[in-house]
Amino acid sequence: MGKLSFLAGQDILHMNQWTRAQLETFVEVTAQMHHQQQKITLDRKVMASCFFEPSTRTRLSFESAMHRLGGQVIGFSQSNTTSLEKGESLSDTLRVIGAYADVLVCRHPESGSARLAADATETPVINAGDGSHQHPTQSLTDLYTIYQCHGRLDHLHIGMMGDLKYGRTAHSLIDTCRLFNMHLHFIQLPGLELPPEYVTPLKHHGVPYTEHQDVREILESLDILYVTRVQKERLEHATDAHAYLEEQRITRTLLNRHARPHCRVLHPLPRVNEIATDVDDTPFCGYFQQAANGVPVRQALLAGVLGKV
Ligand code: NCD
């Protein structure tokens, strides 16, 4: 049995479906893939890349991962080129695409669309982001990067700042950190606070967390600062969060003054204005390494779902 046989034929929809032991094994296999210690081929396998919402890193790292393993890619990155434009339902569209591929990677602006996709087809579905709900493959990438940065996952102090209301990467990561006894520190922006459905399970599971209005209150305690942009395409009401984020912009000076030397700044990207470019060539910068890690992480995931590892 392969190390990731628990993934074979599975839909990957939500971080809650993973156990701690599975995540540890996944990180181990990703590291082996990354250092080319795993000789795997996905020859003759087809991945359907279905992006109904803009994407740079997620789509291209999935496609690169598939190509690097010898597989083929079909798909689209603009939904106006599909028959949805003619009035076809999302469910019918995905059911049909499922018959053309061995695995279907789907991003869609509606929360819950990944579940709908999984119900529409027998082909395994990987959620590449469903509205403000979940983004599990980003969390796998984040977890692998955190492991690379600190050599461990347990008991780290993770600060999360930016759009905690609509940011699906933050939501998925919270569900992940919980399993590793991490301490969470939320820098809450007005109008973009973490919704109760993410806070309640933390209380239920006894996960230590603190809340702050200013990153400077907590920066010196952090091992990781995870920053996200305001999801302006999902905002229901005007917010002055931009002004707060601007005021607390992460700069080289701020990090030199308040962060411990081993602290790493992560961001799923794209950044808009949250992190100054003068952080890019400091040791604090982890976000470009994080983006690059999308390829080995998605190689491991595709190989696992397709039953090859
Ligand atoms: C994120 C996303 O799409 O949720 N990007 C990504 O996948 N790396 C973050 C964002 O768009 O803000």
mmCIF file of C-alpha atoms and ligand atoms in Angstrom:
data_model
loop_
_atom_site.group_PDB
_atom_site.id
_atom_site.type_symbol
_atom_site.label_atom_id
_atom_site.label_comp_id
_atom_site.label_asym_id
_atom_site.label_seq_id
_atom_site.Cartn_x
_atom_site.Cartn_y
_atom_site.Cartn_z
ATOM 1 C CA MET A 1 0.000 0.000 0.000
ATOM 2 C CA GLY A 2 1.281 3.435 -0.923
ATOM 3 C CA LYS A 3 1.910 6.013 1.777
ATOM 4 C CA LEU A 4 -0.910 8.217 0.458
ATOM 5 C CA SER A 5 -3.320 5.366 -0.319
ATOM 6 C CA PHE A 6 -5.836 7.094 1.984
ATOM 7 C CA LEU A 7 -6.205 9.685 -0.794
ATOM 8 C CA ALA A 8 -6.822 7.272 -3.662
ATOM 9 C CA GLY A 9 -10.091 8.065 -5.425
ATOM 10 C CA GLN A 10 -11.076 10.626 -2.767
ATOM 11 C CA ASP A 11 -12.580 14.081 -3.201
ATOM 12 C CA ILE A 12 -10.443 16.767 -1.517
ATOM 13 C CA LEU A 13 -12.986 19.331 -0.398
ATOM 14 C CA HIS A 14 -12.284 20.539 3.146
ATOM 15 C CA MET A 15 -9.370 20.496 5.585
ATOM 16 C CA ASN A 16 -11.606 18.837 8.178
ATOM 17 C CA GLN A 17 -11.342 15.580 6.247
ATOM 18 C CA TRP A 18 -7.637 15.185 7.183
ATOM 19 C CA THR A 19 -6.216 13.655 10.334
ATOM 20 C CA ARG A 20 -2.986 14.828 11.870
ATOM 21 C CA ALA A 21 -1.204 11.581 10.946
ATOM 22 C CA GLN A 22 -2.346 11.907 7.322
ATOM 23 C CA LEU A 23 -1.037 15.476 7.137
ATOM 24 C CA GLU A 24 2.311 14.431 8.575
ATOM 25 C CA THR A 25 2.612 11.666 5.981
ATOM 26 C CA PHE A 26 1.559 14.095 3.264
ATOM 27 C CA VAL A 27 4.296 16.579 4.250
ATOM 28 C CA GLU A 28 6.840 13.737 4.214
ATOM 29 C CA VAL A 29 5.799 12.545 0.720
ATOM 30 C CA THR A 30 5.770 16.141 -0.586
ATOM 31 C CA ALA A 31 9.365 16.572 0.619
ATOM 32 C CA GLN A 32 10.329 13.371 -1.219
ATOM 33 C CA MET A 33 8.611 14.603 -4.386
ATOM 34 C CA HIS A 34 10.340 17.943 -4.016
ATOM 35 C CA HIS A 35 13.755 16.303 -3.825
ATOM 36 C CA GLN A 36 12.856 13.896 -6.624
ATOM 37 C CA GLN A 37 13.191 10.840 -4.421
ATOM 38 C CA GLN A 38 9.829 9.532 -5.670
ATOM 39 C CA LYS A 39 9.753 8.244 -9.236
ATOM 40 C CA ILE A 40 6.098 8.536 -10.134
ATOM 41 C CA THR A 41 4.436 8.862 -13.501
ATOM 42 C CA LEU A 42 0.904 9.945 -14.255
ATOM 43 C CA ASP A 43 1.333 8.966 -17.899
ATOM 44 C CA ARG A 44 -2.057 8.756 -19.705
ATOM 45 C CA LYS A 45 -3.866 10.365 -16.783
ATOM 46 C CA VAL A 46 -5.931 13.451 -17.551
ATOM 47 C CA MET A 47 -6.608 16.341 -15.159
ATOM 48 C CA ALA A 48 -9.509 18.684 -15.929
ATOM 49 C CA SER A 49 -8.644 22.200 -14.769
ATOM 50 C CA CYS A 50 -11.972 24.023 -14.299
ATOM 51 C CA PHE A 51 -11.502 27.602 -13.137
ATOM 52 C CA PHE A 52 -14.658 29.708 -12.937
ATOM 53 C CA GLU A 53 -12.764 32.426 -11.042
ATOM 54 C CA PRO A 54 -9.396 34.146 -11.645
ATOM 55 C CA SER A 55 -6.279 32.260 -10.572
ATOM 56 C CA THR A 56 -2.548 32.455 -11.187
ATOM 57 C CA ARG A 57 -0.727 30.255 -8.680
ATOM 58 C CA THR A 58 -3.328 27.586 -8.003
ATOM 59 C CA ARG A 59 -4.184 26.860 -11.622
ATOM 60 C CA LEU A 60 -0.687 27.055 -13.028
ATOM 61 C CA SER A 61 0.918 25.066 -10.204
ATOM 62 C CA PHE A 62 -1.709 22.330 -10.614
ATOM 63 C CA GLU A 63 -1.096 22.264 -14.360
ATOM 64 C CA SER A 64 2.674 22.325 -13.899
ATOM 65 C CA ALA A 65 2.446 19.513 -11.329
ATOM 66 C CA MET A 66 0.444 17.364 -13.741
ATOM 67 C CA HIS A 67 2.786 18.041 -16.676
ATOM 68 C CA ARG A 68 5.883 17.385 -14.578
ATOM 69 C CA LEU A 69 4.520 13.968 -13.679
ATOM 70 C CA GLY A 70 3.858 13.146 -17.321
ATOM 71 C CA GLY A 71 0.083 13.633 -17.227
ATOM 72 C CA GLN A 72 -2.196 15.617 -19.523
ATOM 73 C CA VAL A 73 -4.334 18.685 -18.820
ATOM 74 C CA ILE A 74 -7.636 19.809 -20.315
ATOM 75 C CA GLY A 75 -9.756 22.693 -19.109
ATOM 76 C CA PHE A 76 -10.549 26.372 -19.110
ATOM 77 C CA SER A 77 -9.770 29.451 -17.065
ATOM 78 C CA GLN A 78 -12.773 31.532 -18.097
ATOM 79 C CA SER A 79 -16.258 30.208 -17.531
ATOM 80 C CA ASN A 80 -17.638 32.272 -20.429
ATOM 81 C CA THR A 81 -16.072 29.753 -22.802
ATOM 82 C CA THR A 82 -18.254 26.921 -21.416
ATOM 83 C CA SER A 83 -21.898 26.003 -21.974
ATOM 84 C CA LEU A 84 -22.822 27.701 -18.677
ATOM 85 C CA GLU A 85 -23.130 30.717 -20.974
ATOM 86 C CA LYS A 86 -25.925 28.863 -22.788
ATOM 87 C CA GLY A 87 -27.751 28.244 -19.516
ATOM 88 C CA GLU A 88 -26.388 24.809 -18.614
ATOM 89 C CA SER A 89 -26.304 24.064 -14.871
ATOM 90 C CA LEU A 90 -22.963 23.833 -13.058
ATOM 91 C CA SER A 91 -23.868 20.316 -12.026
ATOM 92 C CA ASP A 92 -24.451 19.137 -15.626
ATOM 93 C CA THR A 93 -21.270 20.849 -16.826
ATOM 94 C CA LEU A 94 -19.134 19.170 -14.165
ATOM 95 C CA ARG A 95 -20.802 15.804 -14.591
ATOM 96 C CA VAL A 96 -19.876 15.813 -18.254
ATOM 97 C CA ILE A 97 -16.311 17.048 -17.681
ATOM 98 C CA GLY A 98 -15.907 14.294 -15.091
ATOM 99 C CA ALA A 99 -16.373 11.753 -17.873
ATOM 100 C CA TYR A 100 -13.432 13.254 -19.802
ATOM 101 C CA ALA A 101 -10.866 13.198 -16.986
ATOM 102 C CA ASP A 102 -9.387 11.118 -14.153
ATOM 103 C CA VAL A 103 -9.388 14.019 -11.707
ATOM 104 C CA LEU A 104 -11.233 17.319 -11.730
ATOM 105 C CA VAL A 105 -9.773 20.478 -10.156
ATOM 106 C CA CYS A 106 -12.445 23.105 -9.611
ATOM 107 C CA ARG A 107 -12.504 26.734 -8.458
ATOM 108 C CA HIS A 108 -15.790 28.598 -8.289
ATOM 109 C CA PRO A 109 -17.032 31.799 -6.577
ATOM 110 C CA GLU A 110 -19.909 30.052 -4.754
ATOM 111 C CA SER A 111 -19.241 28.633 -1.281
ATOM 112 C CA GLY A 112 -20.321 24.991 -1.395
ATOM 113 C CA SER A 113 -19.664 24.586 -5.119
ATOM 114 C CA ALA A 114 -16.927 22.003 -4.433
ATOM 115 C CA ARG A 115 -19.471 19.774 -2.684
ATOM 116 C CA LEU A 116 -21.864 20.274 -5.598
ATOM 117 C CA ALA A 117 -19.106 19.264 -8.013
ATOM 118 C CA ALA A 118 -18.303 16.145 -5.997
ATOM 119 C CA ASP A 119 -21.972 15.163 -5.985
ATOM 120 C CA ALA A 120 -22.211 15.695 -9.757
ATOM 121 C CA THR A 121 -19.455 13.280 -10.808
ATOM 122 C CA GLU A 122 -17.887 9.981 -9.795
ATOM 123 C CA THR A 123 -14.469 11.387 -10.754
ATOM 124 C CA PRO A 124 -12.450 12.671 -7.767
ATOM 125 C CA VAL A 125 -12.854 16.432 -7.298
ATOM 126 C CA ILE A 126 -10.175 18.674 -5.794
ATOM 127 C CA ASN A 127 -11.433 21.958 -4.394
ATOM 128 C CA ALA A 128 -9.211 24.767 -5.674
ATOM 129 C CA GLY A 129 -11.229 27.384 -3.737
ATOM 130 C CA ASP A 130 -14.998 27.633 -3.296
ATOM 131 C CA GLY A 131 -16.095 31.190 -2.546
ATOM 132 C CA SER A 132 -15.115 32.320 0.930
ATOM 133 C CA HIS A 133 -15.421 28.777 2.268
ATOM 134 C CA GLN A 134 -12.317 26.592 1.851
ATOM 135 C CA HIS A 135 -9.052 26.335 -0.081
ATOM 136 C CA PRO A 136 -7.574 23.039 1.120
ATOM 137 C CA THR A 137 -4.705 22.775 -1.363
ATOM 138 C CA GLN A 138 -3.453 26.210 -0.296
ATOM 139 C CA SER A 139 -3.424 24.987 3.308
ATOM 140 C CA LEU A 140 -1.411 21.918 2.316
ATOM 141 C CA THR A 141 1.067 24.293 0.677
ATOM 142 C CA ASP A 142 1.080 26.531 3.763
ATOM 143 C CA LEU A 143 1.652 23.567 6.070
ATOM 144 C CA TYR A 144 4.544 22.243 3.994
ATOM 145 C CA THR A 145 6.103 25.718 3.951
ATOM 146 C CA ILE A 146 5.693 26.159 7.712
ATOM 147 C CA TYR A 147 7.407 22.791 8.184
ATOM 148 C CA GLN A 148 10.274 23.856 5.901
ATOM 149 C CA CYS A 149 10.669 27.140 7.797
ATOM 150 C CA HIS A 150 10.653 25.730 11.324
ATOM 151 C CA GLY A 151 11.418 21.999 10.992
ATOM 152 C CA ARG A 152 8.328 21.190 13.055
ATOM 153 C CA LEU A 153 4.622 21.919 13.224
ATOM 154 C CA ASP A 154 3.679 21.533 16.879
ATOM 155 C CA HIS A 155 3.068 24.415 19.273
ATOM 156 C CA LEU A 156 4.015 27.181 16.847
ATOM 157 C CA HIS A 157 2.531 30.657 17.276
ATOM 158 C CA ILE A 158 0.724 31.722 14.117
ATOM 159 C CA GLY A 159 -0.581 35.261 13.626
ATOM 160 C CA MET A 160 -3.313 35.758 11.034
ATOM 161 C CA MET A 161 -4.040 39.174 9.650
ATOM 162 C CA GLY A 162 -6.077 40.584 6.772
ATOM 163 C CA ASP A 163 -9.469 39.372 5.622
ATOM 164 C CA LEU A 164 -10.459 36.737 8.184
ATOM 165 C CA LYS A 165 -14.128 37.021 7.217
ATOM 166 C CA TYR A 166 -14.006 36.151 3.525
ATOM 167 C CA GLY A 167 -10.484 34.733 3.204
ATOM 168 C CA ARG A 168 -10.845 31.033 2.421
ATOM 169 C CA THR A 169 -7.116 30.409 2.832
ATOM 170 C CA ALA A 170 -7.323 31.607 6.446
ATOM 171 C CA HIS A 171 -10.408 29.455 7.074
ATOM 172 C CA SER A 172 -8.726 26.296 5.783
ATOM 173 C CA LEU A 173 -5.500 27.048 7.627
ATOM 174 C CA ILE A 174 -7.307 27.476 10.956
ATOM 175 C CA ASP A 175 -8.825 24.012 10.528
ATOM 176 C CA THR A 176 -5.292 22.701 9.895
ATOM 177 C CA CYS A 177 -3.435 24.490 12.728
ATOM 178 C CA ARG A 178 -5.911 23.077 15.224
ATOM 179 C CA LEU A 179 -4.511 19.574 14.664
ATOM 180 C CA PHE A 180 -0.963 20.625 15.577
ATOM 181 C CA ASN A 181 -1.652 22.403 18.867
ATOM 182 C CA MET A 182 -0.640 25.693 17.352
ATOM 183 C CA HIS A 183 -1.447 28.949 19.148
ATOM 184 C CA LEU A 184 -3.485 31.258 16.952
ATOM 185 C CA HIS A 185 -3.418 35.044 17.150
ATOM 186 C CA PHE A 186 -6.013 36.890 15.093
ATOM 187 C CA ILE A 187 -5.391 40.488 14.111
ATOM 188 C CA GLN A 188 -9.000 41.445 13.501
ATOM 189 C CA LEU A 189 -9.833 44.236 11.086
ATOM 190 C CA PRO A 190 -13.143 46.053 11.620
ATOM 191 C CA GLY A 191 -15.882 44.452 9.498
ATOM 192 C CA LEU A 192 -13.609 41.565 8.464
ATOM 193 C CA GLU A 193 -13.481 39.607 11.729
ATOM 194 C CA LEU A 194 -13.349 35.824 11.778
ATOM 195 C CA PRO A 195 -16.949 34.470 11.573
ATOM 196 C CA PRO A 196 -18.414 32.581 14.558
ATOM 197 C CA GLU A 197 -18.449 29.265 12.668
ATOM 198 C CA TYR A 198 -14.633 29.313 12.780
ATOM 199 C CA VAL A 199 -14.322 30.664 16.339
ATOM 200 C CA THR A 200 -16.767 28.212 17.951
ATOM 201 C CA PRO A 201 -14.815 25.030 17.038
ATOM 202 C CA LEU A 202 -11.658 26.597 18.471
ATOM 203 C CA LYS A 203 -13.441 27.061 21.788
ATOM 204 C CA HIS A 204 -14.896 23.574 21.533
ATOM 205 C CA HIS A 205 -11.493 21.970 20.919
ATOM 206 C CA GLY A 206 -9.700 24.119 23.515
ATOM 207 C CA VAL A 207 -7.382 25.690 20.917
ATOM 208 C CA PRO A 208 -5.498 28.622 22.456
ATOM 209 C CA TYR A 209 -6.171 31.856 20.592
ATOM 210 C CA THR A 210 -5.941 35.593 21.188
ATOM 211 C CA GLU A 211 -7.500 38.552 19.385
ATOM 212 C CA HIS A 212 -5.838 41.853 18.589
ATOM 213 C CA GLN A 213 -6.538 45.047 16.757
ATOM 214 C CA ASP A 214 -2.942 45.875 16.011
ATOM 215 C CA VAL A 215 -0.238 43.503 14.744
ATOM 216 C CA ARG A 216 2.360 45.311 16.848
ATOM 217 C CA GLU A 217 0.726 43.942 20.005
ATOM 218 C CA ILE A 218 1.659 40.365 19.117
ATOM 219 C CA LEU A 219 4.379 40.389 16.452
ATOM 220 C CA GLU A 220 7.233 39.595 18.842
ATOM 221 C CA SER A 221 5.557 36.308 19.901
ATOM 222 C CA LEU A 222 5.041 34.957 16.377
ATOM 223 C CA ASP A 223 6.790 32.147 14.515
ATOM 224 C CA ILE A 224 4.645 32.770 11.428
ATOM 225 C CA LEU A 225 2.730 35.878 10.365
ATOM 226 C CA TYR A 226 0.103 34.857 7.783
ATOM 227 C CA VAL A 227 -1.177 37.885 5.872
ATOM 228 C CA THR A 228 -4.067 37.981 3.393
ATOM 229 C CA ARG A 229 -5.512 40.663 1.153
ATOM 230 C CA VAL A 230 -9.026 42.111 1.512
ATOM 231 C CA GLN A 231 -11.298 39.960 -0.692
ATOM 232 C CA LYS A 232 -12.898 42.984 -2.330
ATOM 233 C CA GLU A 233 -14.829 40.838 -4.809
ATOM 234 C CA ARG A 234 -16.690 39.216 -1.874
ATOM 235 C CA LEU A 235 -17.414 42.284 0.289
ATOM 236 C CA GLU A 236 -21.108 42.781 0.991
ATOM 237 C CA HIS A 237 -20.670 46.128 2.753
ATOM 238 C CA ALA A 238 -18.186 48.956 2.492
ATOM 239 C CA THR A 239 -15.446 48.643 5.100
ATOM 240 C CA ASP A 240 -12.656 50.841 6.356
ATOM 241 C CA ALA A 241 -10.466 47.736 6.737
ATOM 242 C CA HIS A 242 -8.236 48.938 3.899
ATOM 243 C CA ALA A 243 -7.249 51.962 5.947
ATOM 244 C CA TYR A 244 -6.408 49.781 8.973
ATOM 245 C CA LEU A 245 -4.404 47.397 6.814
ATOM 246 C CA GLU A 246 -2.558 50.309 5.252
ATOM 247 C CA GLU A 247 -1.778 51.686 8.697
ATOM 248 C CA GLN A 248 -0.379 48.308 9.825
ATOM 249 C CA ARG A 249 1.402 47.542 6.578
ATOM 250 C CA ILE A 250 4.130 44.942 7.047
ATOM 251 C CA THR A 251 7.422 46.621 6.291
ATOM 252 C CA ARG A 252 11.076 45.771 6.795
ATOM 253 C CA THR A 253 11.314 48.419 9.537
ATOM 254 C CA LEU A 254 8.306 47.013 11.402
ATOM 255 C CA LEU A 255 9.696 43.461 11.261
ATOM 256 C CA ASN A 256 13.213 44.520 12.284
ATOM 257 C CA ARG A 257 11.761 46.414 15.206
ATOM 258 C CA HIS A 258 9.181 43.911 16.493
ATOM 259 C CA ALA A 259 9.640 40.404 15.021
ATOM 260 C CA ARG A 260 12.027 37.722 16.257
ATOM 261 C CA PRO A 261 14.666 36.756 13.657
ATOM 262 C CA HIS A 262 13.148 33.335 13.000
ATOM 263 C CA CYS A 263 9.657 34.736 12.266
ATOM 264 C CA ARG A 264 8.534 34.125 8.676
ATOM 265 C CA VAL A 265 5.890 36.103 6.800
ATOM 266 C CA LEU A 266 3.590 34.013 4.609
ATOM 267 C CA HIS A 267 0.870 35.196 2.216
ATOM 268 C CA PRO A 268 -1.096 33.048 -0.236
ATOM 269 C CA LEU A 269 -0.693 35.891 -2.757
ATOM 270 C CA PRO A 270 -1.698 37.962 -4.620
ATOM 271 C CA ARG A 271 -0.634 40.744 -2.285
ATOM 272 C CA VAL A 272 -2.085 44.127 -2.954
ATOM 273 C CA ASN A 273 -0.551 46.507 -0.449
ATOM 274 C CA GLU A 274 -0.369 44.507 2.761
ATOM 275 C CA ILE A 275 3.350 43.729 2.593
ATOM 276 C CA ALA A 276 5.885 46.277 1.405
ATOM 277 C CA THR A 277 8.250 45.083 -1.306
ATOM 278 C CA ASP A 278 11.189 45.960 0.949
ATOM 279 C CA VAL A 279 10.394 42.758 2.902
ATOM 280 C CA ASP A 280 11.018 40.622 -0.199
ATOM 281 C CA ASP A 281 14.774 40.340 0.159
ATOM 282 C CA THR A 282 14.867 39.929 3.941
ATOM 283 C CA PRO A 283 15.022 36.560 5.737
ATOM 284 C CA PHE A 284 11.461 37.250 6.971
ATOM 285 C CA CYS A 285 10.049 36.684 3.471
ATOM 286 C CA GLY A 286 8.517 33.218 3.081
ATOM 287 C CA TYR A 287 5.784 33.977 0.541
ATOM 288 C CA PHE A 288 7.691 33.333 -2.670
ATOM 289 C CA GLN A 289 8.999 30.015 -1.343
ATOM 290 C CA GLN A 290 5.373 29.264 -0.355
ATOM 291 C CA ALA A 291 4.143 29.995 -3.903
ATOM 292 C CA ALA A 292 6.865 27.770 -5.415
ATOM 293 C CA ASN A 293 5.904 24.956 -3.040
ATOM 294 C CA GLY A 294 2.528 24.778 -4.777
ATOM 295 C CA VAL A 295 4.059 22.478 -7.397
ATOM 296 C CA PRO A 296 5.501 19.658 -5.214
ATOM 297 C CA VAL A 297 2.454 19.815 -2.928
ATOM 298 C CA ARG A 298 0.071 19.408 -5.864
ATOM 299 C CA GLN A 299 2.264 16.697 -7.379
ATOM 300 C CA ALA A 300 1.932 14.710 -4.163
ATOM 301 C CA LEU A 301 -1.805 15.362 -4.020
ATOM 302 C CA LEU A 302 -2.472 14.359 -7.639
ATOM 303 C CA ALA A 303 -0.318 11.244 -7.299
ATOM 304 C CA GLY A 304 -2.177 10.344 -4.111
ATOM 305 C CA VAL A 305 -5.673 10.896 -5.497
ATOM 306 C CA LEU A 306 -4.763 8.958 -8.641
ATOM 307 C CA GLY A 307 -3.518 6.058 -6.478
ATOM 308 C CA LYS A 308 0.145 6.223 -7.524
ATOM 309 C CA VAL A 309 1.858 6.851 -4.209
HETATM 310 C C1 NCD B 1 -5.935 32.984 -2.752
HETATM 311 C C2 NCD B 1 -7.316 32.547 -3.189
HETATM 312 O O1 NCD B 1 -7.606 32.444 -4.370
HETATM 313 O O2 NCD B 1 -8.094 32.315 -2.274
HETATM 314 N N1 NCD B 1 -4.963 32.875 -3.754
HETATM 315 C C3 NCD B 1 -4.364 31.672 -3.981
HETATM 316 O O3 NCD B 1 -5.002 30.705 -4.301
HETATM 317 N N2 NCD B 1 -3.041 31.590 -3.796
HETATM 318 C C4 NCD B 1 -5.872 34.252 -2.023
HETATM 319 C C5 NCD B 1 -6.552 35.458 -2.588
HETATM 320 O O4 NCD B 1 -7.055 35.474 -3.696
HETATM 321 O O5 NCD B 1 -6.546 36.444 -1.872
#
